[in-house]
Short mmCIF file of C-alpha atoms and ligand atoms in Angstrom, two decimals:
data_model
loop_
_atom_site.label_atom_id
_atom_site.label_comp_id
_atom_site.label_asym_id
_atom_site.label_seq_id
_atom_site.Cartn_x
_atom_site.Cartn_y
_atom_site.Cartn_z
CA MET M 1 -11.80 19.15 42.89
CA THR M 2 -15.60 17.93 42.77
CA ASP M 3 -17.33 19.06 40.81
CA HIS M 4 -19.86 21.86 42.97
CA GLN M 5 -16.66 23.11 43.30
CA ARG M 6 -15.38 23.84 39.83
CA PRO M 7 -15.49 27.08 38.43
CA PRO M 8 -18.76 27.98 37.32
CA LEU M 9 -18.43 28.93 33.54
CA ARG M 10 -18.71 32.19 32.31
CA LEU M 11 -20.91 33.80 29.16
CA GLY M 12 -20.30 36.16 27.02
CA ILE M 13 -23.22 36.69 24.46
CA ALA M 14 -22.22 38.92 20.90
CA GLY M 15 -26.01 38.99 19.02
CA LEU M 16 -29.23 39.62 20.58
CA GLY M 17 -31.69 38.78 18.07
CA THR M 18 -33.01 35.21 16.99
CA VAL M 19 -30.25 32.99 18.24
CA GLY M 20 -28.77 35.26 21.43
CA GLY M 21 -32.17 35.47 23.25
CA GLY M 22 -32.76 32.09 21.87
CA VAL M 23 -29.59 31.33 23.95
CA ILE M 24 -30.82 33.65 27.28
CA ALA M 25 -33.96 31.89 27.12
CA ILE M 26 -32.03 28.75 27.40
CA VAL M 27 -29.47 30.01 30.49
CA GLN M 28 -32.24 31.66 32.32
CA GLN M 29 -34.61 28.29 32.46
CA HIS M 30 -32.55 25.50 32.36
CA GLY M 31 -29.15 26.81 34.73
CA ALA M 32 -29.78 24.01 37.12
CA LEU M 33 -30.22 20.72 34.02
CA LEU M 34 -27.11 22.88 32.52
CA ALA M 35 -25.07 22.51 35.47
CA ALA M 36 -25.69 19.02 36.52
CA ARG M 37 -25.48 18.13 33.10
CA ALA M 38 -22.35 19.55 32.92
CA GLY M 39 -20.77 19.37 35.84
CA ARG M 40 -20.94 23.08 36.89
CA ARG M 41 -23.12 26.45 36.35
CA ILE M 42 -23.42 27.94 33.28
CA GLU M 43 -23.54 31.59 34.00
CA ILE M 44 -23.41 34.86 31.56
CA THR M 45 -21.79 37.90 32.41
CA ALA M 46 -21.65 39.58 29.60
CA ILE M 47 -24.08 40.97 26.14
CA SER M 48 -23.22 43.41 23.61
CA ALA M 49 -26.14 44.20 20.68
CA ARG M 50 -26.35 47.35 18.68
CA ASN M 51 -29.91 48.82 20.60
CA ARG M 52 -28.25 48.95 24.19
CA ASN M 53 -33.07 49.58 25.15
CA ARG M 54 -34.48 47.97 22.49
CA ASP M 55 -36.75 45.27 24.64
CA ARG M 56 -35.80 41.68 23.89
CA GLY M 57 -39.34 40.06 26.52
CA VAL M 58 -35.60 38.79 28.55
CA ASP M 59 -34.06 40.38 31.77
CA LEU M 60 -30.76 41.31 30.76
CA SER M 61 -30.23 43.20 34.02
CA SER M 62 -28.26 41.28 35.47
CA TYR M 63 -25.50 41.18 32.92
CA ALA M 64 -23.22 43.63 31.56
CA TRP M 65 -23.59 45.54 28.63
CA GLU M 66 -20.60 45.91 26.20
CA ASP M 67 -21.70 48.28 22.87
CA ASP M 68 -18.83 47.25 21.58
CA PRO M 69 -18.64 42.93 20.84
CA VAL M 70 -14.92 42.93 20.86
CA ALA M 71 -14.35 44.91 24.23
CA LEU M 72 -16.89 41.71 25.32
CA ALA M 73 -14.43 39.73 24.11
CA ARG M 74 -11.52 41.10 25.85
CA ARG M 75 -13.35 40.87 29.10
CA ASP M 76 -11.84 39.13 31.53
CA ASP M 77 -14.81 37.46 33.71
CA VAL M 78 -15.79 36.27 30.25
CA ASP M 79 -14.63 32.48 29.44
CA LEU M 80 -15.84 31.42 26.47
CA VAL M 81 -17.42 34.12 24.00
CA ILE M 82 -21.07 32.87 22.11
CA GLU M 83 -20.85 34.49 19.20
CA VAL M 84 -24.53 35.25 16.97
CA MET M 85 -24.37 39.04 15.65
CA GLY M 86 -23.93 37.37 11.88
CA GLY M 87 -21.42 38.45 8.70
CA GLU M 88 -18.98 36.90 7.29
CA ASP M 89 -16.17 39.87 8.05
CA GLY M 90 -17.06 42.92 10.53
CA PRO M 91 -17.25 42.68 14.19
CA ALA M 92 -18.61 38.67 14.36
CA LYS M 93 -14.64 38.03 12.99
CA ALA M 94 -12.60 40.41 15.43
CA ALA M 95 -14.37 39.92 17.81
CA VAL M 96 -14.34 36.27 17.70
CA GLU M 97 -9.70 36.23 16.60
CA THR M 98 -9.83 38.42 19.92
CA ALA M 99 -11.87 36.33 22.55
CA LEU M 100 -9.26 33.51 20.95
CA ALA M 101 -6.16 34.99 20.69
CA GLY M 102 -7.31 36.43 24.57
CA GLY M 103 -7.64 31.96 25.84
CA LYS M 104 -11.15 32.07 25.32
CA HIS M 105 -13.76 29.18 24.07
CA VAL M 106 -16.33 30.55 20.97
CA VAL M 107 -19.26 29.05 19.76
CA THR M 108 -20.65 30.66 17.03
CA ALA M 109 -23.48 30.04 14.57
CA ASN M 110 -22.33 31.64 11.52
CA LYS M 111 -21.67 29.72 8.35
CA ALA M 112 -20.47 32.05 6.47
CA MET M 113 -17.62 33.72 8.88
CA MET M 114 -16.47 30.18 9.55
CA ALA M 115 -16.98 28.23 6.13
CA MET M 116 -14.70 31.42 5.12
CA HIS M 117 -12.01 31.98 8.41
CA GLY M 118 -12.80 28.81 9.42
CA GLN M 119 -9.21 27.21 9.02
CA ALA M 120 -6.70 30.51 10.65
CA MET M 121 -9.78 30.62 13.36
CA ALA M 122 -9.34 26.56 13.74
CA GLU M 123 -5.50 26.47 14.07
CA ALA M 124 -5.06 30.00 15.99
CA ALA M 125 -8.31 28.14 18.63
CA GLU M 126 -5.72 24.85 18.88
CA ALA M 127 -2.92 27.26 19.31
CA ALA M 128 -4.75 28.90 22.60
CA HIS M 129 -5.49 25.38 23.59
CA VAL M 130 -9.49 26.10 23.28
CA ALA M 131 -12.19 25.30 22.05
CA LEU M 132 -14.18 27.06 18.73
CA ARG M 133 -17.26 25.53 18.38
CA TYR M 134 -20.47 25.75 15.16
CA GLU M 135 -22.61 22.94 14.89
CA ALA M 136 -25.95 24.71 15.28
CA GLY M 137 -24.45 26.74 11.65
CA VAL M 138 -24.90 23.65 9.83
CA ALA M 139 -28.00 22.61 9.78
CA GLY M 140 -28.91 24.22 12.90
CA GLY M 141 -30.98 22.15 15.54
CA ILE M 142 -29.56 19.09 14.22
CA PRO M 143 -26.19 17.50 15.43
CA VAL M 144 -24.97 16.77 12.66
CA VAL M 145 -21.17 17.72 13.61
CA LYS M 146 -21.26 15.85 16.16
CA VAL M 147 -22.60 13.15 14.90
CA LEU M 148 -19.44 13.27 12.03
CA GLY M 149 -16.55 13.63 14.45
CA GLU M 150 -17.61 11.48 17.23
CA GLY M 151 -20.45 9.51 16.17
CA LEU M 152 -19.19 8.34 13.09
CA ALA M 153 -15.16 7.93 13.94
CA ALA M 154 -14.42 5.34 13.13
CA ASN M 155 -16.05 5.46 9.71
CA VAL M 156 -14.10 6.38 6.96
CA ILE M 157 -17.29 8.82 5.40
CA THR M 158 -17.43 8.22 1.19
CA ARG M 159 -20.54 10.86 1.18
CA VAL M 160 -22.65 13.97 2.70
CA MET M 161 -26.34 14.61 1.51
CA GLY M 162 -28.35 17.58 3.06
CA VAL M 163 -31.09 20.12 2.53
CA MET M 164 -29.79 23.16 4.23
CA ASN M 165 -31.74 25.80 3.06
CA GLY M 166 -34.94 26.31 5.07
CA THR M 167 -35.81 28.62 2.59
CA CYS M 168 -36.06 26.61 -0.84
CA ASN M 169 -37.23 24.43 0.97
CA TYR M 170 -40.24 25.34 1.93
CA ILE M 171 -40.46 27.16 -1.73
CA LEU M 172 -39.94 24.16 -3.72
CA THR M 173 -42.50 22.39 -1.37
CA GLU M 174 -44.81 25.15 -1.25
CA MET M 175 -44.66 25.18 -5.41
CA GLN M 176 -45.21 21.52 -5.84
CA LYS M 177 -48.41 21.79 -3.63
CA THR M 178 -50.16 24.56 -4.90
CA GLY M 179 -48.82 25.14 -8.13
CA ALA M 180 -47.74 28.75 -7.60
CA ASP M 181 -45.14 29.76 -9.10
CA TYR M 182 -41.23 29.87 -7.40
CA ALA M 183 -42.19 34.29 -7.77
CA ASP M 184 -45.46 34.15 -5.72
CA VAL M 185 -44.10 31.53 -3.22
CA LEU M 186 -40.96 33.36 -2.39
CA ALA M 187 -42.85 36.66 -1.76
CA ASP M 188 -45.63 34.67 0.51
CA ALA M 189 -42.25 33.40 2.17
CA GLN M 190 -40.93 36.58 3.15
CA ARG M 191 -44.00 37.55 4.46
CA LEU M 192 -43.62 34.54 6.62
CA GLY M 193 -40.32 35.42 7.90
CA TYR M 194 -39.08 31.73 6.47
CA ALA M 195 -37.17 34.41 3.80
CA GLU M 196 -34.92 37.69 3.45
CA ALA M 197 -35.78 40.60 2.31
CA ASP M 198 -32.52 39.55 0.90
CA PRO M 199 -32.74 35.99 -0.61
CA SER M 200 -30.11 36.28 -2.59
CA PHE M 201 -28.04 33.88 -0.36
CA ASP M 202 -30.19 31.48 0.42
CA VAL M 203 -32.68 30.34 -3.11
CA GLY M 204 -29.04 31.79 -4.87
CA GLY M 205 -27.16 28.37 -2.31
CA ILE M 206 -24.74 30.18 -0.96
CA ASP M 207 -26.07 29.76 2.78
CA ALA M 208 -26.84 26.14 2.19
CA ALA M 209 -22.91 25.80 0.27
CA HIS M 210 -21.57 27.94 3.79
CA LYS M 211 -22.35 24.49 5.41
CA LEU M 212 -21.68 22.19 3.29
CA ALA M 213 -18.14 23.13 3.51
CA LEU M 214 -18.10 22.46 6.79
CA LEU M 215 -19.12 19.20 6.37
CA ALA M 216 -16.72 18.44 4.35
CA SER M 217 -13.68 18.79 5.75
CA LEU M 218 -15.01 17.39 8.81
CA ALA M 219 -16.32 14.63 6.80
CA PHE M 220 -12.94 14.25 4.80
CA GLY M 221 -10.46 15.29 6.86
CA THR M 222 -9.84 18.05 4.04
CA ARG M 223 -8.99 22.05 4.95
CA ILE M 224 -12.91 23.94 4.64
CA ASP M 225 -12.82 25.56 0.73
CA PHE M 226 -16.22 27.07 0.17
CA ALA M 227 -14.29 27.85 -3.10
CA GLY M 228 -13.88 24.67 -4.24
CA VAL M 229 -17.60 24.02 -4.05
CA VAL M 230 -20.03 23.75 -7.04
CA ILE M 231 -23.28 25.85 -7.14
CA GLU M 232 -26.91 27.31 -8.59
CA GLY M 233 -29.41 27.83 -7.41
CA ILE M 234 -33.16 27.27 -7.05
CA ASP M 235 -33.70 30.35 -8.56
CA ARG M 236 -34.25 28.66 -12.61
CA ILE M 237 -36.87 26.40 -11.59
CA THR M 238 -40.27 26.51 -13.21
CA LEU M 239 -43.52 25.11 -11.43
CA ALA M 240 -43.57 22.69 -14.68
CA ASP M 241 -40.07 21.47 -13.76
CA ILE M 242 -41.59 20.55 -10.47
CA ARG M 243 -44.88 19.52 -11.77
CA HIS M 244 -42.43 17.42 -14.66
CA ALA M 245 -40.11 15.86 -12.32
CA ALA M 246 -43.67 14.45 -10.52
CA ASP M 247 -44.48 12.65 -13.16
CA MET M 248 -41.86 10.83 -13.48
CA GLY M 249 -41.16 10.00 -9.68
CA PHE M 250 -39.46 12.70 -9.16
CA ARG M 251 -39.45 15.34 -6.84
CA ILE M 252 -36.71 18.12 -6.96
CA LYS M 253 -34.55 19.74 -3.98
CA LEU M 254 -31.73 22.26 -3.11
CA LEU M 255 -29.20 19.17 -2.89
CA GLY M 256 -26.00 19.96 -0.82
CA VAL M 257 -23.48 16.28 -1.92
CA ALA M 258 -19.70 16.18 -0.63
CA GLN M 259 -17.63 13.27 -1.91
CA MET M 260 -14.24 12.21 -2.65
CA THR M 261 -13.74 10.88 -6.06
CA ASP M 262 -10.06 9.78 -7.70
CA ALA M 263 -9.94 13.77 -9.07
CA GLY M 264 -9.97 15.30 -5.53
CA LEU M 265 -12.96 16.52 -3.00
CA GLU M 266 -16.13 17.06 -5.22
CA GLN M 267 -18.88 19.49 -3.12
CA ARG M 268 -21.93 20.39 -4.91
CA MET M 269 -24.82 22.48 -3.63
CA GLN M 270 -27.67 22.06 -6.78
CA PRO M 271 -31.24 21.65 -7.04
CA CYS M 272 -31.32 18.07 -8.14
CA LEU M 273 -33.86 14.67 -8.71
CA VAL M 274 -34.56 13.17 -5.81
CA PRO M 275 -36.82 9.47 -5.64
CA ALA M 276 -39.97 10.56 -4.64
CA GLY M 277 -40.15 8.36 -1.44
CA SER M 278 -36.89 8.72 -1.10
CA PRO M 279 -36.45 10.67 2.89
CA LEU M 280 -35.87 13.32 0.92
CA GLY M 281 -37.47 13.55 -1.33
CA GLN M 282 -40.07 12.89 1.46
CA LEU M 283 -39.00 16.54 3.21
CA ASP M 284 -41.14 18.73 3.23
CA GLY M 285 -41.09 22.93 4.39
CA VAL M 286 -38.72 24.20 5.75
CA THR M 287 -37.47 21.26 7.81
CA ASN M 288 -33.67 20.56 6.99
CA ALA M 289 -31.89 17.01 6.57
CA VAL M 290 -28.24 15.34 6.54
CA ALA M 291 -27.76 11.66 4.97
CA ILE M 292 -24.15 9.96 5.45
CA GLU M 293 -22.83 7.58 4.44
CA GLY M 294 -19.71 5.76 6.22
CA ASP M 295 -17.85 2.29 4.96
CA HIS M 296 -18.57 0.45 8.04
CA VAL M 297 -22.54 1.91 9.76
CA GLY M 298 -23.98 2.22 5.93
CA THR M 299 -26.36 5.06 5.85
CA ILE M 300 -27.37 7.27 8.52
CA PHE M 301 -30.49 10.05 8.01
CA LEU M 302 -31.23 12.63 10.13
CA GLN M 303 -34.28 15.41 10.75
CA GLY M 304 -34.93 18.01 12.19
CA PRO M 305 -35.15 22.33 12.22
CA GLY M 306 -32.88 23.67 10.24
CA ALA M 307 -33.59 27.59 11.94
CA GLY M 308 -34.68 30.05 14.55
CA ALA M 309 -34.12 30.80 18.44
CA GLY M 310 -34.59 27.49 20.14
CA PRO M 311 -32.96 24.77 17.83
CA THR M 312 -30.41 26.79 17.07
CA ALA M 313 -29.60 27.99 20.68
CA SER M 314 -30.68 24.06 21.66
CA ALA M 315 -26.78 23.29 19.58
CA ILE M 316 -25.05 26.27 21.09
CA MET M 317 -26.00 25.42 24.47
CA ALA M 318 -25.19 22.12 23.50
CA ASP M 319 -21.40 23.12 22.69
CA VAL M 320 -20.59 25.58 25.53
CA VAL M 321 -22.18 22.21 27.73
CA ASP M 322 -19.57 19.96 25.69
CA ILE M 323 -16.20 23.23 26.98
CA ALA M 324 -18.13 22.53 30.58
CA ARG M 325 -16.83 19.03 30.68
CA GLY M 326 -14.18 20.20 28.83
CA LEU M 327 -14.14 18.36 26.07
CA THR M 328 -11.93 21.11 24.06
CA GLY M 329 -11.05 18.93 20.36
CA PRO M 330 -9.82 19.80 17.32
CA SER M 331 -13.05 22.25 15.25
CA MET M 332 -12.74 19.99 12.55
CA GLY M 333 -12.25 17.22 14.03
CA LEU M 334 -8.69 16.65 13.78
CA PRO M 335 -6.43 18.57 13.80
CA ALA M 336 -5.74 21.80 12.26
CA ALA M 337 -2.27 21.91 10.70
CA GLN M 338 -3.38 18.28 9.39
CA LEU M 339 -6.51 18.96 7.47
CA ALA M 340 -5.26 17.70 3.72
CA ASP M 341 -5.74 19.83 1.13
CA ALA M 342 -7.80 18.09 -1.40
CA ALA M 343 -7.90 18.68 -5.18
CA ARG M 344 -10.95 20.19 -6.26
CA ALA M 345 -13.44 17.74 -8.41
CA GLY M 346 -15.91 20.33 -9.18
CA ASP M 347 -19.01 18.43 -11.14
CA VAL M 348 -17.39 15.45 -11.98
CA SER M 349 -19.44 12.49 -10.84
CA ALA M 350 -21.28 10.88 -14.03
CA ALA M 351 -25.13 10.76 -12.82
CA ALA M 352 -28.33 10.62 -14.84
CA PHE M 353 -29.64 14.31 -15.89
CA TYR M 354 -33.12 15.64 -16.46
CA LEU M 355 -32.81 18.43 -19.26
CA ARG M 356 -35.28 20.77 -20.67
CA LEU M 357 -35.23 21.99 -24.15
CA SER M 358 -37.55 24.02 -25.46
CA LEU M 359 -37.62 23.91 -29.14
CA LYS M 360 -39.72 24.98 -32.93
CA ASP M 361 -42.14 22.31 -32.82
CA GLN M 362 -41.18 21.67 -36.72
CA PRO M 363 -39.27 18.53 -38.47
CA GLY M 364 -36.97 17.33 -37.93
CA VAL M 365 -35.95 18.92 -34.47
CA LEU M 366 -35.95 15.94 -32.63
CA ALA M 367 -32.98 14.62 -35.18
CA LYS M 368 -30.82 17.12 -33.88
CA VAL M 369 -31.11 16.93 -30.68
CA ALA M 370 -30.32 13.67 -30.54
CA ALA M 371 -27.44 14.00 -33.43
CA ALA M 372 -26.42 17.42 -30.87
CA LEU M 373 -26.92 14.39 -27.70
CA GLY M 374 -25.09 11.63 -29.10
CA GLU M 375 -22.42 14.16 -30.25
CA GLU M 376 -21.10 13.79 -27.24
CA GLY M 377 -21.86 10.52 -26.12
CA VAL M 378 -25.67 10.97 -24.47
CA SER M 379 -28.01 8.34 -24.86
CA VAL M 380 -31.44 8.80 -23.94
CA HIS M 381 -33.20 6.92 -21.37
CA GLN M 382 -36.99 8.98 -21.45
CA MET M 383 -38.31 11.57 -24.41
CA ARG M 384 -41.64 13.69 -23.28
CA GLN M 385 -43.12 16.15 -25.12
CA TYR M 386 -45.65 18.25 -23.44
CA ASP M 387 -48.55 20.56 -25.32
CA HIS M 388 -46.93 23.89 -27.52
CA ASP M 389 -46.80 27.16 -24.73
CA GLY M 390 -46.70 29.58 -27.55
CA GLU M 391 -44.02 28.84 -29.82
CA ALA M 392 -42.51 26.79 -28.51
CA ALA M 393 -43.10 22.96 -27.49
CA PRO M 394 -41.03 21.34 -24.18
CA LEU M 395 -39.59 18.42 -24.85
CA LEU M 396 -38.29 16.05 -21.64
CA ILE M 397 -35.34 14.03 -21.88
CA VAL M 398 -33.78 11.88 -19.34
CA THR M 399 -30.71 10.80 -19.86
CA HIS M 400 -28.24 7.71 -18.76
CA ARG M 401 -25.87 7.99 -16.99
CA ALA M 402 -22.86 10.92 -18.49
CA THR M 403 -21.03 13.02 -16.63
CA ARG M 404 -21.57 17.06 -16.07
CA SER M 405 -19.01 18.15 -18.95
CA ALA M 406 -21.11 16.21 -21.31
CA ILE M 407 -24.47 16.77 -20.75
CA ASP M 408 -23.27 21.08 -20.89
CA GLY M 409 -21.26 20.15 -24.33
CA ALA M 410 -24.48 18.57 -25.58
CA LEU M 411 -26.37 21.31 -24.52
CA GLY M 412 -24.05 24.15 -25.85
CA ARG M 413 -24.46 22.06 -29.39
CA ILE M 414 -28.56 22.99 -28.84
CA GLY M 415 -28.58 26.10 -27.10
CA ALA M 416 -26.64 27.04 -30.82
CA MET M 417 -29.41 25.29 -32.70
CA GLU M 418 -31.64 27.96 -33.74
CA ASP M 419 -34.99 25.81 -33.14
CA SER M 420 -33.95 26.64 -29.81
CA LEU M 421 -35.89 29.77 -28.19
CA ALA M 422 -34.43 29.13 -24.39
CA ALA M 423 -31.80 27.70 -23.21
CA PRO M 424 -31.66 24.87 -22.11
CA VAL M 425 -32.31 23.15 -17.79
CA ALA M 426 -29.68 20.26 -17.14
CA LEU M 427 -31.23 18.98 -13.20
CA ARG M 428 -28.41 16.25 -11.91
CA ILE M 429 -30.50 12.91 -10.41
CA GLU M 430 -28.93 11.74 -7.92
CA GLU M 431 -28.85 8.53 -6.48
CA ILE M 432 -29.89 7.88 -3.28
N1 NAP U 501 -32.09 32.41 12.84
C1 NAP U 501 -31.63 30.91 12.86
O1 NAP U 501 -32.52 30.75 12.48
C2 NAP U 501 -30.07 31.01 11.87
C3 NAP U 501 -29.77 29.37 12.30
C4 NAP U 501 -28.69 29.27 12.73
C5 NAP U 501 -27.84 29.67 12.53
N2 NAP U 501 -27.78 31.16 12.55
C6 NAP U 501 -26.62 32.34 12.55
O2 NAP U 501 -26.95 33.06 13.80
C7 NAP U 501 -26.08 34.54 14.13
C8 NAP U 501 -27.61 35.12 14.21
O3 NAP U 501 -28.37 34.75 13.47
P1 NAP U 501 -29.68 35.74 13.96
O4 NAP U 501 -31.18 35.93 12.91
O5 NAP U 501 -30.24 35.84 15.17
O6 NAP U 501 -29.42 36.87 14.00
P2 NAP U 501 -30.41 38.78 13.98
O7 NAP U 501 -31.44 37.75 15.05
O8 NAP U 501 -30.07 39.67 12.95
O9 NAP U 501 -29.49 38.99 15.68
C9 NAP U 501 -28.01 39.53 15.42
C10 NAP U 501 -27.78 40.76 16.61
O10 NAP U 501 -26.12 41.26 16.28
C11 NAP U 501 -26.37 42.65 16.86
N3 NAP U 501 -25.37 42.47 15.95
C12 NAP U 501 -25.54 43.01 14.96
N4 NAP U 501 -24.08 43.81 14.40
C13 NAP U 501 -23.30 44.41 15.64
C14 NAP U 501 -22.46 45.17 16.08
N5 NAP U 501 -21.41 45.63 14.63
N6 NAP U 501 -21.67 44.93 16.89
C15 NAP U 501 -23.03 44.27 18.59
N7 NAP U 501 -23.91 43.92 17.67
C16 NAP U 501 -24.53 44.52 16.43
C17 NAP U 501 -27.40 42.84 16.58
O11 NAP U 501 -27.57 44.31 17.80
P3 NAP U 501 -29.20 44.74 17.52
O12 NAP U 501 -30.27 43.65 17.68
O13 NAP U 501 -29.24 45.85 18.11
O14 NAP U 501 -29.45 45.12 15.39
C18 NAP U 501 -28.13 41.19 16.79
O15 NAP U 501 -29.48 41.52 18.32
C19 NAP U 501 -26.23 34.60 11.96
O16 NAP U 501 -24.64 34.07 11.65
C20 NAP U 501 -27.04 33.81 11.55
O17 NAP U 501 -26.58 33.22 10.38
C21 NAP U 501 -29.57 31.40 12.65
#
């Protein structure tokens, strides 16, 4: 069959919000380009959302409407369901499961659903000989799933790192640039539409951890293990931390790191210090970035828009074009049944740490702190004392390489001292 004789790929779109609207715009604007690149026409046949009467700024009159996304996933005139409703369970999961069971391909932007149910869904897709793709769910417009799964397929991946939540990066960058504190910048981000009314998934690190769990599975050939990600949000980062880090030549980023260690798979999503001059240190605003280290290729650095209608829909339609071309390989780079069940390493690899302590300014306190660190085998590289803040004297320490458990042991001892006025803070200094 020649290309123009191949039947069109018929799309059903569940969700007509920011991302769904972006997908429709691309299909309507680039129909001829998509057909040429895919070798067949790509057309929308049916759509679903909650509110049929909402004006969505695009002409939807030629598409069949379904109130229920599961009914959309059952339609005979839909070959591929684009799930862009969101939510890890509920209608998104029901529609995807229905589509896969019915032998339809699925493309989704829903990292929360994929992080929780991706393993079972990948198995269902393979059993039905259809594709389940989620490029848009990991770092939005950056084609990182493709790079890991295809471009770097000849490498053993040694580490994947990323700044993958635009809201957090915006907040940390603005604090650094303007000197405003966390609460004020978060309120600004909400006004500008960069942060949700309930920002807890973003600032708590959960959204970025969903993405890291998917990247780790792809990179290391392991089952998706969201529960194995060590997660800390940015809500404890103060302006003082940002300034002190800058004084020492660092920036604070919500950084995800996945690597295979002797103890198993280490997956961490935490605020970390990175060198100010490094590509990750230079990453400003809502931009995302992912660094991938492979044994033969070295380090690949990808940077771009991590969210928004255009970038996210761009990634969705790239998956759709692949499927239209007949590329329907396994979701996680390996057949789902072959993915390894890696041990959880937790927060295991050694690093230098930045410590912020708030102590009473009295003779002998520094000696007690040094003793607490020494008893856990933690040695000090740099120590700085800042001006008094009321009764408290902020003390900043950069340690030599130590394990997180040694740091936690030392902080437990310091926090229990009567001279300690606030819970100590420890941030890892990531080597990049
Ligand atoms: N926005 C981004 O930049 C971005 C980036 C990467 C990934 N994502 C992911 O993409 C997905 C969609 O995000 P979004 O920003 O486009 O969300 P959104 O603007 O809130 O749109 C959600 C859409 O889903 C529809 N919907 C919700 N529940 C439904 C139900 N029970 N039945 C039928 N339709 C339902 C809504 O219908 P109504 O319009 O009628 O209310 C709306 O059209 C999420 O998984 C998100 O994490 C988003």
